[in-house]
Short mmCIF file of C-alpha atoms and ligand atoms in Angstrom, two decimals:
data_model
loop_
_atom_site.label_atom_id
_atom_site.label_comp_id
_atom_site.label_asym_id
_atom_site.label_seq_id
_atom_site.Cartn_x
_atom_site.Cartn_y
_atom_site.Cartn_z
CA MET L 3 87.33 119.57 74.67
CA ARG L 4 89.73 121.62 76.86
CA GLY L 5 89.26 122.60 80.50
CA ALA L 6 87.17 125.75 80.71
CA PRO L 7 87.74 127.32 84.14
CA GLU L 8 85.00 129.91 83.65
CA THR L 9 82.45 127.06 83.79
CA MET L 10 83.70 125.75 87.16
CA THR L 11 82.87 126.93 90.66
CA VAL L 12 85.70 126.54 93.16
CA LEU L 13 84.75 126.11 96.83
CA ARG L 14 87.60 127.06 99.18
CA PRO L 15 87.03 125.77 102.74
CA LYS L 16 89.45 127.05 105.38
CA SER L 17 88.93 124.22 107.88
CA ALA L 18 88.12 120.50 107.93
CA LYS L 19 84.69 121.29 109.38
CA GLU L 20 83.89 123.66 106.53
CA ALA L 21 85.20 121.19 103.92
CA VAL L 22 82.97 118.41 105.27
CA SER L 23 79.95 120.71 105.44
CA LEU L 24 80.42 122.04 101.89
CA TYR L 25 80.89 118.50 100.58
CA ALA L 26 77.73 117.34 102.38
CA GLN L 27 75.77 120.10 100.64
CA ASP L 28 77.18 119.13 97.25
CA THR L 29 78.47 115.55 97.04
CA GLY L 30 78.86 116.00 93.28
CA ALA L 31 81.73 118.45 93.92
CA MET L 32 85.19 117.18 93.00
CA PRO L 33 87.78 117.25 95.82
CA LEU L 34 91.08 118.79 94.76
CA ALA L 35 94.31 118.19 96.73
CA GLY L 36 97.64 118.55 94.89
CA GLY L 37 95.90 118.33 91.51
CA THR L 38 98.42 116.03 89.81
CA ASP L 39 95.82 113.42 88.84
CA PHE L 40 93.04 115.98 88.75
CA MET L 41 94.75 118.27 86.19
CA VAL L 42 95.15 115.46 83.66
CA LEU L 43 91.36 115.08 83.56
CA TRP L 44 90.77 118.84 83.94
CA ASN L 45 92.87 119.40 80.85
CA ILE L 46 90.53 117.33 78.69
CA GLY L 47 87.46 119.15 79.97
CA LEU L 48 86.08 116.45 82.28
CA PHE L 49 85.41 118.92 85.08
CA ASN L 50 83.77 121.64 83.01
CA ASN L 51 80.55 122.83 84.69
CA ARG L 52 81.54 121.08 87.94
CA LYS L 53 82.01 122.38 91.45
CA ILE L 54 85.56 121.88 92.74
CA LEU L 55 86.23 121.44 96.48
CA ASP L 56 89.73 122.85 96.90
CA LEU L 57 91.14 121.27 100.07
CA SER L 58 94.40 123.22 100.09
CA GLY L 59 93.22 125.58 102.85
CA VAL L 60 92.67 122.71 105.34
CA ARG L 61 95.99 123.15 107.12
CA ASP L 62 95.35 120.47 109.77
CA TRP L 63 95.40 117.79 107.06
CA ARG L 64 98.99 118.61 106.10
CA LYS L 65 100.52 117.54 109.43
CA ILE L 66 102.61 114.45 110.16
CA SER L 67 102.62 113.63 113.88
CA ALA L 68 103.30 110.82 116.34
CA THR L 69 100.92 109.30 118.86
CA ARG L 70 102.07 106.86 121.57
CA THR L 71 101.45 103.90 119.26
CA SER L 72 101.47 105.24 115.71
CA VAL L 73 102.39 107.92 113.20
CA VAL L 74 99.53 109.88 111.63
CA ILE L 75 100.02 111.41 108.19
CA GLY L 76 97.52 114.09 107.16
CA ALA L 77 95.83 113.39 103.81
CA LEU L 78 97.33 116.58 102.35
CA ALA L 79 100.96 115.74 103.25
CA THR L 80 102.89 115.66 99.99
CA HIS L 81 105.15 112.86 98.78
CA ALA L 82 108.11 115.27 99.17
CA GLU L 83 107.18 115.95 102.81
CA ILE L 84 106.70 112.25 103.56
CA ARG L 85 109.93 111.06 101.93
CA ARG L 86 111.97 113.52 104.05
CA HIS L 87 110.13 113.32 107.36
CA PRO L 88 112.38 111.99 110.17
CA LEU L 89 109.58 109.93 111.77
CA ILE L 90 108.74 108.23 108.48
CA LEU L 91 112.40 107.66 107.60
CA LYS L 92 113.00 106.06 110.99
CA GLU L 93 109.81 104.05 111.52
CA PHE L 94 108.34 103.49 108.06
CA PRO L 95 111.21 103.75 105.56
CA LEU L 96 109.42 101.73 102.86
CA LEU L 97 106.81 104.47 102.55
CA ALA L 98 109.54 107.12 102.31
CA GLU L 99 111.20 105.06 99.56
CA ALA L 100 107.93 104.69 97.67
CA CYS L 101 107.18 108.43 97.84
CA ALA L 102 110.69 109.12 96.53
CA THR L 103 109.88 107.11 93.36
CA ILE L 104 106.65 108.93 92.52
CA GLY L 105 106.84 110.89 89.26
CA ALA L 106 109.69 113.34 89.77
CA ALA L 107 110.33 116.35 92.03
CA GLN L 108 107.45 118.43 90.63
CA ILE L 109 104.87 115.69 91.17
CA GLN L 110 106.27 114.85 94.63
CA ASN L 111 106.04 118.52 95.65
CA ARG L 112 102.32 118.73 94.84
CA GLY L 113 100.96 115.16 94.94
CA THR L 114 99.50 114.06 98.28
CA LEU L 115 99.05 110.74 100.06
CA GLY L 116 95.27 111.27 100.28
CA GLY L 117 95.09 111.99 96.54
CA ASN L 118 97.12 108.89 95.73
CA ILE L 119 94.72 106.71 97.76
CA ALA L 120 91.51 108.34 96.50
CA ASN L 121 92.69 108.01 92.91
CA ALA L 122 93.03 104.23 93.49
CA SER L 123 95.21 103.44 90.49
CA PRO L 124 96.40 99.80 90.53
CA ALA L 125 99.86 101.35 90.11
CA GLY L 126 99.68 103.67 93.14
CA ASP L 127 103.20 103.34 94.53
CA THR L 128 102.38 104.09 98.16
CA PHE L 129 99.97 101.15 98.41
CA PRO L 130 102.39 98.20 98.80
CA PRO L 131 104.11 99.88 101.82
CA LEU L 132 100.76 101.01 103.27
CA LEU L 133 99.54 97.40 103.02
CA VAL L 134 102.52 95.84 104.79
CA TYR L 135 102.42 98.56 107.46
CA GLU L 136 98.68 97.77 107.90
CA ALA L 137 97.75 101.44 107.58
CA VAL L 138 94.37 102.66 108.75
CA VAL L 139 92.64 105.33 106.67
CA HIS L 140 90.65 107.91 108.63
CA LEU L 141 87.58 109.19 106.80
CA VAL L 142 85.26 112.04 107.70
CA SER L 143 81.85 113.15 106.47
CA ALA L 144 78.84 115.02 107.83
CA ARG L 145 77.71 111.66 109.28
CA GLY L 146 80.86 111.45 111.42
CA LYS L 147 84.22 109.68 111.33
CA ARG L 148 85.08 106.20 110.11
CA GLU L 149 88.26 104.12 110.00
CA LEU L 150 89.09 101.66 107.25
CA PRO L 151 92.08 99.32 107.05
CA ILE L 152 93.92 100.11 103.82
CA SER L 153 93.19 96.55 102.64
CA GLU L 154 89.46 97.49 102.54
CA VAL L 155 89.82 100.82 100.75
CA PHE L 156 90.28 99.65 97.15
CA ALA L 157 87.29 98.22 95.29
CA GLY L 158 88.86 97.88 91.82
CA VAL L 159 90.65 99.90 89.18
CA LYS L 160 90.20 103.57 90.21
CA ARG L 161 87.39 102.61 92.60
CA THR L 162 87.32 102.93 96.37
CA THR L 163 84.87 101.98 99.11
CA LEU L 164 84.58 105.62 100.25
CA LEU L 165 80.95 106.60 100.76
CA LYS L 166 79.25 109.66 99.28
CA GLY L 167 80.41 112.81 101.04
CA GLU L 168 83.45 111.13 102.66
CA LEU L 169 86.87 112.74 102.57
CA ILE L 170 90.19 111.22 103.58
CA GLU L 171 91.42 113.03 106.66
CA SER L 172 94.59 111.10 107.49
CA VAL L 173 96.44 107.80 107.29
CA GLU L 174 97.64 106.14 110.49
CA LEU L 175 100.60 103.76 110.59
CA PRO L 176 100.66 101.57 113.72
CA SER L 177 104.13 101.20 115.24
CA LEU L 178 105.75 97.91 114.31
CA GLY L 179 107.13 97.15 117.76
CA LYS L 180 110.02 94.90 116.77
CA ARG L 181 112.30 96.13 113.98
CA PRO L 182 112.06 93.81 110.95
CA THR L 183 115.11 91.70 110.16
CA ARG L 184 114.66 92.40 106.43
CA GLN L 185 112.64 94.97 104.56
CA ILE L 186 112.27 95.94 100.94
CA PHE L 187 110.58 98.40 98.62
CA ARG L 188 111.21 97.77 94.94
CA LYS L 189 109.63 99.54 91.97
CA VAL L 190 110.24 98.29 88.45
CA GLY L 191 109.48 100.77 85.67
CA MET L 192 110.84 101.95 82.33
CA ARG L 193 112.98 104.69 83.90
CA LEU L 194 114.11 105.88 87.31
CA ALA L 195 111.76 108.90 87.20
CA GLN L 196 108.35 109.60 85.64
CA ALA L 197 107.70 105.87 85.37
CA ILE L 198 104.45 104.13 86.12
CA SER L 199 105.25 100.82 87.81
CA LYS L 200 105.26 97.56 85.90
CA THR L 201 105.37 96.01 89.34
CA ALA L 202 106.05 97.42 92.82
CA ALA L 203 106.72 95.39 95.95
CA ALA L 204 107.01 95.96 99.68
CA GLY L 205 108.05 93.37 102.22
CA LEU L 206 108.84 92.97 105.91
CA LEU L 207 110.30 89.86 107.50
CA THR L 208 111.16 89.22 111.13
CA LEU L 209 113.21 86.19 112.11
CA GLY L 210 113.13 84.72 115.59
CA LYS L 211 115.12 82.04 117.44
CA GLY L 212 116.79 79.49 115.20
CA GLY L 213 115.87 81.39 112.03
CA VAL L 214 112.14 80.71 112.36
CA VAL L 215 109.98 83.37 110.68
CA GLU L 216 108.00 85.32 113.28
CA ASP L 217 106.35 87.80 110.93
CA PHE L 218 106.18 88.05 107.15
CA ARG L 219 104.22 90.58 105.15
CA PHE L 220 104.55 91.07 101.42
CA SER L 221 102.51 93.05 98.93
CA PHE L 222 102.55 93.95 95.26
CA GLY L 223 101.11 96.83 93.26
CA SER L 224 100.46 96.97 89.50
CA ILE L 225 99.97 93.22 89.08
CA ALA L 226 96.31 92.95 90.04
CA GLN L 227 93.25 95.21 89.88
CA THR L 228 94.26 96.64 93.25
CA ALA L 229 97.44 96.38 95.32
CA VAL L 230 97.41 93.04 97.18
CA ARG L 231 98.96 91.28 100.16
CA LEU L 232 100.27 87.76 99.51
CA THR L 233 98.05 86.29 102.21
CA GLU L 234 98.63 82.63 101.34
CA ALA L 235 102.40 82.89 100.99
CA GLU L 236 102.51 84.87 104.24
CA SER L 237 100.59 82.18 106.18
CA LEU L 238 102.79 79.46 104.72
CA VAL L 239 106.06 81.11 105.72
CA VAL L 240 105.26 82.25 109.28
CA GLY L 241 106.42 79.70 111.86
CA LYS L 242 108.85 77.99 109.47
CA LYS L 243 112.53 78.26 108.59
CA LEU L 244 113.27 79.65 105.14
CA ALA L 245 114.24 76.32 103.57
CA PRO L 246 114.42 76.21 99.73
CA SER L 247 111.22 74.12 99.60
CA VAL L 248 109.33 76.76 101.65
CA ILE L 249 110.59 79.55 99.39
CA ASP L 250 109.60 77.58 96.26
CA GLU L 251 106.11 77.03 97.64
CA ALA L 252 105.73 80.71 98.67
CA CYS L 253 106.66 81.78 95.13
CA ARG L 254 104.11 79.35 93.72
CA LEU L 255 101.39 80.58 96.11
CA MET L 256 102.07 84.19 95.10
CA GLU L 257 100.22 83.55 91.85
CA ARG L 258 96.97 82.93 93.75
CA ASN L 259 96.87 86.58 94.87
CA VAL L 260 97.93 88.33 91.66
CA SER L 261 96.59 88.59 88.10
CA PRO L 262 99.02 90.61 85.98
CA ILE L 263 97.86 91.84 82.59
CA ASP L 264 99.39 92.68 79.22
CA ASP L 265 99.27 96.43 78.54
CA ILE L 266 101.33 99.20 76.92
CA ARG L 267 103.81 99.17 79.79
CA SER L 268 104.57 95.47 80.02
CA THR L 269 103.44 91.89 79.50
CA ARG L 270 101.79 89.51 81.92
CA GLU L 271 104.80 87.13 81.71
CA TYR L 272 107.39 89.83 82.40
CA ARG L 273 105.44 91.22 85.36
CA LEU L 274 105.02 87.75 86.86
CA GLU L 275 108.64 86.72 86.36
CA VAL L 276 110.08 89.94 87.79
CA SER L 277 107.67 89.92 90.74
CA ARG L 278 108.49 86.29 91.53
CA ASN L 279 112.21 87.08 91.40
CA ILE L 280 111.78 90.00 93.82
CA LEU L 281 109.91 87.77 96.27
CA ARG L 282 112.37 84.89 95.92
CA ARG L 283 115.44 87.06 96.45
CA PHE L 284 113.88 88.74 99.45
CA LEU L 285 113.10 85.37 101.07
CA GLU L 286 116.58 84.13 100.23
CA GLY L 287 118.06 87.21 101.91
CA ASN L 288 119.54 88.52 98.70
CA ARG L 289 118.66 92.12 97.76
CA THR L 290 120.23 92.19 94.32
C1 FAD H 28 103.45 113.04 85.40
C2 FAD H 28 102.84 112.23 86.50
C3 FAD H 28 103.57 111.22 87.11
C4 FAD H 28 103.01 110.44 88.12
N1 FAD H 28 103.76 109.43 88.67
C5 FAD H 28 103.23 108.66 89.63
C6 FAD H 28 103.99 107.59 90.19
O1 FAD H 28 105.13 107.36 89.82
N2 FAD H 28 103.38 106.83 91.15
C7 FAD H 28 102.12 107.08 91.61
O2 FAD H 28 101.64 106.37 92.50
N3 FAD H 28 101.38 108.09 91.09
C8 FAD H 28 101.89 108.88 90.13
N4 FAD H 28 101.15 109.90 89.59
C9 FAD H 28 99.78 110.11 90.07
C10 FAD H 28 99.62 111.23 91.14
O3 FAD H 28 100.70 112.12 91.15
C11 FAD H 28 99.46 110.66 92.54
O4 FAD H 28 98.36 109.75 92.58
C12 FAD H 28 99.23 111.76 93.60
O5 FAD H 28 99.50 111.23 94.88
C13 FAD H 28 97.81 112.31 93.58
O6 FAD H 28 97.72 113.26 94.63
P1 FAD H 28 97.11 114.71 94.38
O7 FAD H 28 97.15 115.41 95.69
O8 FAD H 28 97.79 115.38 93.27
O9 FAD H 28 95.59 114.32 94.01
P2 FAD H 28 94.53 115.15 93.15
O10 FAD H 28 94.92 115.12 91.71
O11 FAD H 28 94.27 116.47 93.76
O12 FAD H 28 93.27 114.21 93.40
C14 FAD H 28 93.26 112.87 92.94
C15 FAD H 28 91.91 112.23 93.27
O13 FAD H 28 91.74 112.11 94.65
C16 FAD H 28 90.60 112.83 95.12
N5 FAD H 28 91.03 113.37 96.42
C17 FAD H 28 92.15 114.08 96.66
N6 FAD H 28 92.28 114.30 97.98
C18 FAD H 28 91.23 113.71 98.59
C19 FAD H 28 90.81 113.59 99.95
N7 FAD H 28 91.53 114.09 100.97
N8 FAD H 28 89.68 112.90 100.22
C20 FAD H 28 88.95 112.35 99.20
N9 FAD H 28 89.28 112.45 97.90
C21 FAD H 28 90.41 113.12 97.60
C22 FAD H 28 90.31 113.85 94.03
O14 FAD H 28 88.95 114.22 93.97
C23 FAD H 28 90.72 113.06 92.79
O15 FAD H 28 89.70 112.17 92.42
C24 FAD H 28 101.68 110.70 88.56
C25 FAD H 28 100.93 111.74 87.96
C26 FAD H 28 101.49 112.48 86.95
C27 FAD H 28 100.68 113.60 86.32
#
């Protein structure tokens, strides 16, 4: 079946307040941001006879701004806006890099950060950076506001912990304080554009006196049901020097947090091998 627009009712709120109120009255309505995920399903008729909550008129949710201790990205900011924003480029370059790898120019110009999160694909490319930056997702509903660490947003493949009637308002990135000694975003796909990740990684490492690791955060997308932080490898590495035995053990521990699968894009073995190599080279201080 094809999408039949004449069967749909489009609600067009002009403010966040109106969007929340309309959604509270009809929690079965389908939020629409940039429409890049939405249109794929629309095209096969999945939204026929549905109400659509078009968020594009909520201008406040497009803004990217700084607070004293963080940068706040409105849910409707597009990947193109994020990848070019001076504050993001300076403070959170891994997110800018991730947004620059999403689809191609057309998708980046329409696709939004809020839509990427709400869609909750295991291959969402913004998630590894959001995890290492310990982003906080701001949600709003008629019941009020709620904050969720990004690590608590994903419940499984295409499933989130958002409650009925909740919309994503913004994503807050707390300032890092000290600049990391090393940082990486790496996406591995079939092509440079229009590629869904086989694996995607983001990492931050801060070295202190004598080469002892002060802070280490590393996450992968596409190799588990949701994007994941390597919690065990992180705990192992912090407080130690990056000796070969520590790096070997961190690479071994990585497997406790991931569960890559065979699918049309890649095999479990390839995903694991490439991901392990990315982690190893990052810990060894070798980007290539
Ligand atoms: C050709 C193509 C290539 C792509 N390539 C990539 C890629 O490389 N990497 C990648 O990560 N993704 C990719 N995507 C997926 C998609 O572009 C992104 O997930 C995008 O960020 C979705 O944002 P959107 O604004 O278009 O969301 P929409 O399509 O408008 O919405 C997506 C979902 O989120 C919900 N939603 C949207 N906004 C909100 C909100 N504020 N609050 C609550 N729910 C909301 C909608 O109801 C819907 O369920 C690709 C898609 C296509 C079609």
